CSV table of C-alpha atoms and ligand atoms in Angstrom, one decimal:
chain,number,residue,atom,x,y,z
F,480,MET,CA,-0.1,-0.2,-0.2
F,481,ALA,CA,1.6,3.5,-1.2
F,482,ASN,CA,2.2,5.5,1.7
F,483,THR,CA,1.0,9.2,0.8
F,484,GLN,CA,2.3,11.3,3.6
F,485,THR,CA,5.7,11.1,4.4
F,486,PRO,CA,6.3,8.3,1.8
F,487,LEU,CA,10.5,6.9,1.8
F,488,ILE,CA,12.1,7.2,-1.6
F,489,LEU,CA,15.7,6.1,-2.6
F,490,GLY,CA,16.6,8.3,-5.8
F,491,ILE,CA,19.5,7.3,-7.9
F,492,GLU,CA,21.7,10.1,-9.8
F,493,GLY,CA,23.8,9.0,-12.7
F,494,THR,CA,24.1,11.3,-15.7
F,495,ALA,CA,27.4,12.0,-16.4
F,496,HIS,CA,30.3,11.5,-13.7
F,497,THR,CA,28.8,11.2,-10.4
F,498,LEU,CA,26.8,8.0,-9.0
F,499,GLY,CA,24.7,9.3,-6.2
F,500,VAL,CA,22.4,7.5,-4.3
F,501,GLY,CA,19.7,9.3,-1.5
F,502,ILE,CA,17.3,8.4,0.5
F,503,ILE,CA,14.3,10.6,2.1
F,504,ARG,CA,11.9,10.8,3.8
F,505,GLY,CA,9.5,13.4,2.7
F,506,HIS,CA,11.5,16.6,2.9
F,507,ASN,CA,14.2,14.4,5.0
F,508,ILE,CA,17.3,13.7,3.9
F,509,LEU,CA,18.2,10.4,5.4
F,510,ALA,CA,21.5,9.4,3.2
F,511,ASP,CA,23.5,10.9,0.8
F,512,GLU,CA,26.0,8.6,-0.6
F,513,ARG,CA,28.0,9.7,-3.8
F,514,THR,CA,31.3,8.4,-5.5
F,515,MET,CA,32.4,10.3,-8.4
F,516,TYR,CA,34.4,9.0,-11.9
F,517,ILE,CA,37.4,11.1,-12.4
F,518,PRO,CA,39.2,10.6,-15.8
F,519,LYS,CA,42.7,9.4,-15.9
F,520,GLU,CA,43.3,11.7,-18.5
F,521,GLY,CA,41.1,14.4,-20.8
F,522,GLY,CA,37.7,14.7,-20.2
F,523,ILE,CA,34.7,12.1,-19.1
F,524,HIS,CA,34.8,8.9,-21.3
F,525,PRO,CA,30.9,8.0,-21.2
F,526,ARG,CA,31.9,4.0,-21.0
F,527,GLU,CA,34.5,4.2,-18.6
F,528,SER,CA,32.1,6.3,-16.6
F,529,ALA,CA,29.4,3.9,-17.2
F,530,LYS,CA,31.7,1.0,-15.7
F,531,HIS,CA,32.6,2.9,-12.8
F,532,MET,CA,28.9,3.4,-12.1
F,533,ALA,CA,28.4,-0.4,-12.4
F,534,ARG,CA,31.2,-1.6,-10.1
F,535,ASN,CA,30.2,1.0,-7.6
F,536,ILE,CA,26.7,0.8,-7.8
F,537,PRO,CA,25.9,-1.8,-5.3
F,538,THR,CA,28.3,-0.6,-2.6
F,539,ILE,CA,26.4,2.7,-2.9
F,540,ILE,CA,23.1,1.9,-2.2
F,541,ARG,CA,24.0,-0.6,0.7
F,542,LYS,CA,25.8,2.3,2.5
F,543,ALA,CA,22.9,4.8,1.4
F,544,LEU,CA,20.3,2.1,3.4
F,545,ASP,CA,23.3,1.8,6.1
F,546,SER,CA,23.1,5.1,6.9
F,547,ALA,CA,19.5,5.8,6.5
F,548,ASN,CA,18.8,2.6,8.6
F,549,VAL,CA,16.3,1.6,6.6
F,550,ASP,CA,15.7,-1.9,4.9
F,551,LEU,CA,15.3,-2.0,1.3
F,552,LYS,CA,11.3,-3.8,1.8
F,553,GLU,CA,10.4,-0.3,3.7
F,554,ILE,CA,11.1,1.9,0.5
F,555,ASP,CA,8.1,3.2,-1.1
F,556,ALA,CA,9.1,4.1,-4.2
F,557,ILE,CA,12.5,4.0,-6.4
F,558,ALA,CA,13.1,7.0,-8.6
F,559,PHE,CA,16.2,7.5,-10.7
F,560,SER,CA,17.5,9.6,-13.7
F,561,GLN,CA,16.2,8.9,-16.7
F,562,GLY,CA,17.7,11.9,-18.5
F,563,PRO,CA,19.3,13.9,-20.0
F,564,GLY,CA,22.6,12.6,-19.6
F,565,LEU,CA,25.5,10.0,-21.2
F,566,GLY,CA,23.4,7.0,-22.7
F,567,PRO,CA,25.8,4.8,-21.2
F,568,CYS,CA,25.7,6.2,-17.7
F,569,LEU,CA,21.6,6.7,-17.9
F,570,ARG,CA,20.9,3.0,-19.1
F,571,THR,CA,23.5,1.5,-16.0
F,572,VAL,CA,21.4,3.5,-13.6
F,573,ALA,CA,18.0,2.7,-14.8
F,574,THR,CA,18.5,-1.1,-14.8
F,575,ALA,CA,19.8,-0.6,-11.0
F,576,ALA,CA,16.4,1.1,-10.5
F,577,ARG,CA,14.3,-1.4,-12.5
F,578,THR,CA,15.8,-4.2,-10.4
F,579,LEU,CA,15.4,-2.6,-7.1
F,580,SER,CA,11.6,-1.6,-7.7
F,581,ILE,CA,11.4,-5.3,-8.1
F,582,LEU,CA,13.9,-5.9,-5.0
F,583,ALA,CA,11.9,-4.0,-2.5
F,584,GLY,CA,8.4,-5.6,-3.5
F,585,ARG,CA,7.5,-4.2,-6.8
F,586,LYS,CA,7.5,-0.7,-5.7
F,587,PRO,CA,6.8,2.0,-8.0
F,588,LEU,CA,9.2,3.4,-10.3
F,589,LEU,CA,9.8,7.0,-10.7
F,590,GLY,CA,11.7,8.4,-14.2
F,591,VAL,CA,13.3,11.6,-13.3
F,592,ASN,CA,14.5,14.7,-15.6
F,593,HIS,CA,18.0,15.7,-14.1
F,594,CYS,CA,17.6,19.3,-14.6
F,595,ILE,CA,14.2,19.5,-12.9
F,596,ALA,CA,15.6,17.5,-9.9
F,597,HIS,CA,18.4,20.7,-9.6
F,598,VAL,CA,15.3,22.9,-9.5
F,599,GLU,CA,13.3,20.9,-6.9
F,600,LEU,CA,16.0,20.3,-4.5
F,601,GLY,CA,17.2,23.7,-4.7
F,602,LYS,CA,13.6,25.1,-3.7
F,603,ILE,CA,13.4,22.7,-1.3
F,604,ILE,CA,16.6,23.9,0.3
F,605,THR,CA,16.9,27.4,-0.2
F,606,GLY,CA,12.9,28.1,0.2
F,607,ALA,CA,12.5,29.7,-3.0
F,608,LYS,CA,8.7,28.9,-4.1
F,609,ASP,CA,8.7,30.0,-7.9
F,610,PRO,CA,12.2,31.1,-9.3
F,611,ILE,CA,14.0,32.1,-11.9
F,612,THR,CA,16.5,29.5,-12.0
F,613,LEU,CA,20.4,29.6,-13.2
F,614,TYR,CA,21.5,25.9,-13.6
F,615,VAL,CA,25.5,25.9,-14.5
F,616,SER,CA,27.0,22.3,-14.6
F,617,GLY,CA,29.4,20.4,-16.6
F,618,GLY,CA,26.9,19.6,-19.2
F,619,ASN,CA,23.9,22.2,-18.7
F,620,THR,CA,24.1,25.7,-19.1
F,621,GLN,CA,19.9,27.4,-18.9
F,622,ILE,CA,17.9,29.8,-17.4
F,623,ILE,CA,15.0,27.9,-16.5
F,624,ALA,CA,11.5,29.1,-14.8
F,625,TYR,CA,7.9,28.2,-14.4
F,626,ASN,CA,5.1,29.4,-16.7
F,627,LEU,CA,1.7,27.7,-17.6
F,628,GLY,CA,2.3,23.9,-16.7
F,629,PHE,CA,6.1,23.6,-17.7
F,630,TYR,CA,9.5,24.4,-16.6
F,631,ARG,CA,10.3,27.1,-19.9
F,632,ILE,CA,14.1,27.7,-20.8
F,633,TYR,CA,14.1,31.0,-21.7
F,634,GLY,CA,18.1,30.7,-22.5
F,635,GLU,CA,20.6,28.3,-22.9
F,636,THR,CA,23.8,27.6,-24.4
F,637,LEU,CA,24.0,27.0,-27.8
F,638,ASP,CA,27.3,24.7,-27.8
F,639,LEU,CA,29.3,23.8,-24.8
F,640,ALA,CA,28.1,23.9,-21.2
F,641,ILE,CA,30.0,26.5,-19.0
F,642,GLY,CA,31.6,24.2,-16.6
F,643,ASN,CA,32.7,22.2,-19.4
F,644,ALA,CA,34.5,25.3,-21.2
F,645,LEU,CA,35.9,26.0,-17.6
F,646,ASP,CA,37.2,22.6,-17.7
F,647,MET,CA,38.7,22.2,-21.0
F,648,LEU,CA,40.4,25.6,-20.8
F,649,ALA,CA,41.9,23.9,-17.5
F,650,ARG,CA,42.9,20.9,-19.4
F,651,GLU,CA,44.8,23.0,-22.1
F,652,MET,CA,46.6,24.6,-19.1
F,653,GLY,CA,47.5,21.0,-17.9
F,654,ILE,CA,45.0,20.8,-14.8
F,655,PRO,CA,43.2,17.3,-14.1
F,656,HIS,CA,39.5,17.2,-14.6
F,657,PRO,CA,37.7,19.0,-13.2
F,658,GLY,CA,39.1,22.1,-13.7
F,659,GLY,CA,36.6,24.9,-12.8
F,660,PRO,CA,37.7,25.2,-8.9
F,661,LYS,CA,41.5,25.6,-9.8
F,662,ILE,CA,40.1,27.9,-12.5
F,663,GLU,CA,38.6,29.9,-9.7
F,664,GLN,CA,41.8,29.8,-7.5
F,665,LEU,CA,44.2,31.2,-10.4
F,666,ALA,CA,41.8,34.2,-11.2
F,667,LEU,CA,41.9,35.1,-7.8
F,668,GLU,CA,45.9,35.1,-8.0
F,669,TRP,CA,45.1,37.8,-10.8
F,670,GLU,CA,45.3,40.9,-8.4
F,671,SER,CA,45.7,43.6,-11.4
F,672,LYS,CA,42.5,42.7,-12.5
F,673,LYS,CA,43.6,43.7,-16.0
F,674,LEU,CA,41.2,42.0,-18.8
F,675,LEU,CA,42.4,40.2,-21.7
F,676,PRO,CA,40.2,40.6,-24.8
F,677,LEU,CA,38.0,37.9,-25.0
F,678,PRO,CA,34.8,37.6,-27.1
F,679,TYR,CA,31.4,38.0,-25.6
F,680,ILE,CA,28.9,36.1,-27.3
F,681,VAL,CA,25.2,36.7,-26.5
F,682,LYS,CA,22.3,35.5,-29.1
F,683,GLY,CA,19.2,37.0,-28.0
F,684,MET,CA,18.5,35.0,-24.4
F,685,SER,CA,21.2,32.7,-25.4
F,686,LEU,CA,24.9,32.0,-24.7
F,687,SER,CA,28.0,30.5,-26.5
F,688,PHE,CA,31.3,29.5,-25.2
F,689,SER,CA,33.0,27.7,-28.0
F,690,GLY,CA,34.5,31.5,-29.4
F,691,LEU,CA,35.6,32.3,-26.1
F,692,LEU,CA,37.5,28.9,-25.6
F,693,THR,CA,38.8,29.1,-28.8
F,694,SER,CA,40.1,32.7,-28.6
F,695,ALA,CA,41.7,31.6,-24.6
F,696,LYS,CA,43.4,28.2,-26.1
F,697,ARG,CA,45.0,30.8,-28.6
F,698,MET,CA,46.4,33.2,-26.0
F,699,LEU,CA,47.5,30.1,-24.0
F,700,ARG,CA,50.0,28.8,-26.8
F,701,LYS,CA,51.3,32.3,-27.4
F,702,GLY,CA,52.2,32.2,-23.8
F,703,VAL,CA,49.7,34.1,-21.8
F,704,ASP,CA,49.7,34.3,-17.8
F,705,HIS,CA,47.4,31.7,-16.7
F,706,ARG,CA,46.1,33.5,-13.8
F,707,GLN,CA,45.2,36.3,-16.1
F,708,LEU,CA,43.7,34.4,-18.8
F,709,ALA,CA,41.4,32.6,-16.0
F,710,TYR,CA,40.4,36.0,-15.0
F,711,SER,CA,39.5,37.1,-18.0
F,712,PHE,CA,37.5,33.8,-18.8
F,713,GLN,CA,35.7,33.9,-15.8
F,714,GLU,CA,34.8,38.0,-15.7
F,715,VAL,CA,33.4,37.3,-19.7
F,716,ALA,CA,31.8,34.3,-19.6
F,717,PHE,CA,30.1,35.0,-16.0
F,718,ALA,CA,29.0,38.4,-17.1
F,719,MET,CA,27.3,36.7,-20.4
F,720,LEU,CA,25.7,34.3,-17.6
F,721,ALA,CA,24.7,37.4,-15.9
F,722,GLU,CA,23.4,39.4,-18.8
F,723,VAL,CA,20.8,36.6,-19.8
F,724,THR,CA,19.6,36.0,-16.3
F,725,GLU,CA,18.8,39.7,-16.2
F,726,ARG,CA,16.8,39.5,-19.5
F,727,ALA,CA,14.7,36.4,-18.3
F,728,ILE,CA,14.0,38.7,-15.0
F,729,ALA,CA,12.7,41.2,-17.4
F,730,CYS,CA,10.5,38.6,-19.3
F,731,THR,CA,9.0,37.3,-15.6
F,732,PRO,CA,7.9,40.1,-13.8
F,733,SER,CA,5.7,38.1,-11.4
F,734,LYS,CA,8.5,36.6,-10.1
F,735,SER,CA,10.6,37.7,-7.1
F,736,GLU,CA,13.4,35.1,-6.7
F,737,VAL,CA,16.7,33.9,-8.7
F,738,MET,CA,17.9,30.9,-8.1
F,739,LEU,CA,21.2,29.6,-8.7
F,740,THR,CA,22.6,26.0,-9.1
F,741,GLY,CA,24.8,23.1,-10.7
F,742,GLY,CA,28.5,22.4,-9.9
F,743,VAL,CA,29.8,26.0,-11.3
F,744,ALA,CA,27.4,27.3,-8.6
F,745,ALA,CA,30.1,26.9,-6.0
F,746,ASN,CA,32.3,29.9,-8.0
F,747,GLN,CA,32.2,32.9,-5.7
F,748,ARG,CA,32.7,35.4,-8.4
F,749,LEU,CA,29.3,34.0,-10.3
F,750,THR,CA,27.7,33.9,-7.1
F,751,GLU,CA,28.6,37.2,-6.5
F,752,MET,CA,27.5,38.4,-9.8
F,753,ILE,CA,24.4,36.5,-10.0
F,754,ASN,CA,23.5,38.2,-6.5
F,755,GLU,CA,24.1,42.0,-7.9
F,756,VAL,CA,21.7,41.4,-10.5
F,757,ALA,CA,19.2,40.1,-8.4
F,758,ARG,CA,19.5,43.1,-5.9
F,759,GLU,CA,19.7,45.2,-9.0
F,760,HIS,CA,15.9,44.0,-9.6
F,761,GLN,CA,14.9,43.8,-6.5
F,762,ARG,CA,14.6,39.9,-6.7
F,763,THR,CA,16.0,37.8,-3.7
F,764,PHE,CA,18.7,35.7,-4.0
F,765,HIS,CA,18.9,32.3,-3.3
F,766,PRO,CA,21.9,30.2,-4.1
F,767,VAL,CA,21.7,26.6,-3.3
F,768,PRO,CA,24.6,25.3,-0.9
F,769,LYS,CA,27.8,23.6,-2.7
F,770,LYS,CA,27.2,20.4,-1.3
F,771,LEU,CA,23.8,20.0,-2.8
F,772,ALA,CA,24.2,22.3,-5.7
F,773,GLY,CA,26.4,19.8,-7.7
F,774,ASP,CA,24.8,16.4,-8.9
F,775,ASN,CA,23.7,13.9,-6.2
F,776,GLY,CA,21.2,11.2,-5.5
F,777,VAL,CA,18.8,13.7,-3.1
F,778,MET,CA,17.8,15.6,-5.9
F,779,ILE,CA,16.6,12.7,-8.0
F,780,ALA,CA,14.3,11.5,-5.0
F,781,MET,CA,12.9,15.2,-4.1
F,782,ALA,CA,11.4,15.0,-7.9
F,783,GLY,CA,10.9,11.6,-7.4
F,784,LEU,CA,8.5,12.3,-4.4
F,785,ARG,CA,6.9,15.2,-6.6
F,786,GLU,CA,6.4,12.6,-9.2
F,787,TYR,CA,4.7,10.5,-6.3
F,788,HIS,CA,2.5,12.8,-5.2
F,789,VAL,CA,1.0,13.1,-8.5
F,790,GLN,CA,1.1,9.3,-8.9
F,791,ARG,CA,3.1,9.2,-12.3
F,792,PHE,CA,4.5,5.8,-11.9
F,793,LEU,CA,6.0,4.3,-15.1
F,794,LYS,CA,5.9,1.2,-16.3
F,795,LEU,CA,8.7,-1.0,-17.2
F,796,SER,CA,8.3,-0.3,-20.7
F,797,GLN,CA,8.2,3.1,-20.2
F,798,SER,CA,11.6,2.7,-18.3
F,799,THR,CA,13.8,3.5,-21.2
F,800,VAL,CA,16.0,6.1,-20.8
F,801,LYS,CA,16.0,9.9,-22.8
F,802,PRO,CA,19.6,10.8,-23.3
F,803,LYS,CA,18.2,14.2,-24.9
F,804,TRP,CA,15.4,14.8,-22.6
F,805,ARG,CA,14.6,18.5,-22.5
F,806,VAL,CA,12.9,20.1,-19.5
F,807,ASP,CA,10.3,22.2,-21.0
F,808,GLU,CA,9.2,18.4,-22.4
F,809,VAL,CA,8.1,17.4,-18.4
F,810,PRO,CA,4.4,18.9,-17.3
F,811,ILE,CA,4.9,19.9,-13.9
F,812,PRO,CA,1.0,19.6,-12.1
F,813,TRP,CA,2.9,20.1,-8.5
F,814,MET,CA,2.9,23.8,-9.5
F,815,LYS,CA,0.2,26.1,-9.6
F,816,LYS,CA,-0.2,27.7,-12.7
F,817,SER,CA,1.5,30.7,-12.8
F,818,ILE,CA,2.2,33.2,-16.0
F,819,ALA,CA,5.1,35.9,-16.5
H,678,AMP,P1,28.0,19.0,-12.0
H,678,AMP,O1,28.0,18.9,-13.4
H,678,AMP,O2,26.9,19.8,-11.7
H,678,AMP,O3,28.4,18.2,-11.0
H,678,AMP,O4,29.2,20.1,-11.8
H,678,AMP,C1,30.6,20.1,-12.3
H,678,AMP,C2,31.2,21.2,-13.1
H,678,AMP,O5,31.5,21.9,-11.8
H,678,AMP,C3,32.6,21.0,-13.3
H,678,AMP,O6,32.6,21.2,-14.7
H,678,AMP,C4,33.4,21.9,-12.7
H,678,AMP,O7,34.6,22.1,-13.0
H,678,AMP,C5,32.5,22.5,-12.2
H,678,AMP,N1,32.9,23.2,-10.7
H,678,AMP,C6,32.9,22.9,-9.6
H,678,AMP,N2,33.3,24.0,-8.8
H,678,AMP,C7,33.9,25.0,-9.5
H,678,AMP,C8,34.1,26.3,-9.3
H,678,AMP,N3,34.4,26.7,-7.8
H,678,AMP,N4,34.3,27.1,-10.1
H,678,AMP,C9,33.9,26.9,-11.5
H,678,AMP,N5,33.5,25.6,-11.9
H,678,AMP,C10,33.1,24.9,-11.1
H,679,MG,MG1,23.8,18.7,-13.3
């Protein structure tokens, strides 16, 4: 019998590099176990990351059940990241989720959109009710806000995600993956704050980072100071993100909150800039704390909880993965129908 009050939900994240298992009872986090695939060289290799997940999944699930102090049979539903993401990773995690749902006593299976999971967990953690979300990570860069039954994409990258661009710049500097934090550190060391000329590319409400990366790589080959390049790259890329966030604010006069999430939300300079944009437009600012801004299983469980309450359970035949699943394809019946 389904528990509609405070269901116990296990969520599995596995879209790119992080395998995460979260267990929640209602909004209480009982377990948050993770392991991250770190490539020996270069960027994320989808099959290698999937192998890392397959190898670690039994241990991470066991650890999560132990730290939550619950038995698998007590779990009310299994949520998993159905997309978007890397096919081999998604398939590994979907297989684990199907198996668990059967082992737990044929419990409902919930297919969660990874980007929506970031938004839903962010709202619960920061207290934002109906925010404009800037979601910046290794695989995604989007400005998302709810409108008339769906989360709509107000702006997004046309090519590279910001985290990916930072990681690729770092790799070119000989810094191992993930390079974002090291780029931030280098930028802080550039005290003169003199900028290098780099291309600033905003097209309507969307962004492009590939030209910026190409120019930065070219400068690197000419022997530019790494600190100055890191500083300039951040200033230009984050100003682009701030501009499109500002436009989204202008398009949504009824919304009073700005949320920042995704792994790149850990960056202090970006946080400062988005906070400033929110303040200038009298919006409250809701940064998701670093620990829960990156990929994790808890966010999948929280979005799964929303799905559970509207009884959007998957049949096994509907549980195939969706590597290119967009946020605006998923009906959001748990939000009331606001307009811009
Ligand atoms: P996610 O895909 O959401 O787990 O986020 C991972 C991405 O966040 C990677 O591209 C990291 O390089 C990036 N990242 C993590 N910390 C920072 C930071 N302090 N500054 C910039 N990027 C960061
Ligand atoms: Mg993510």
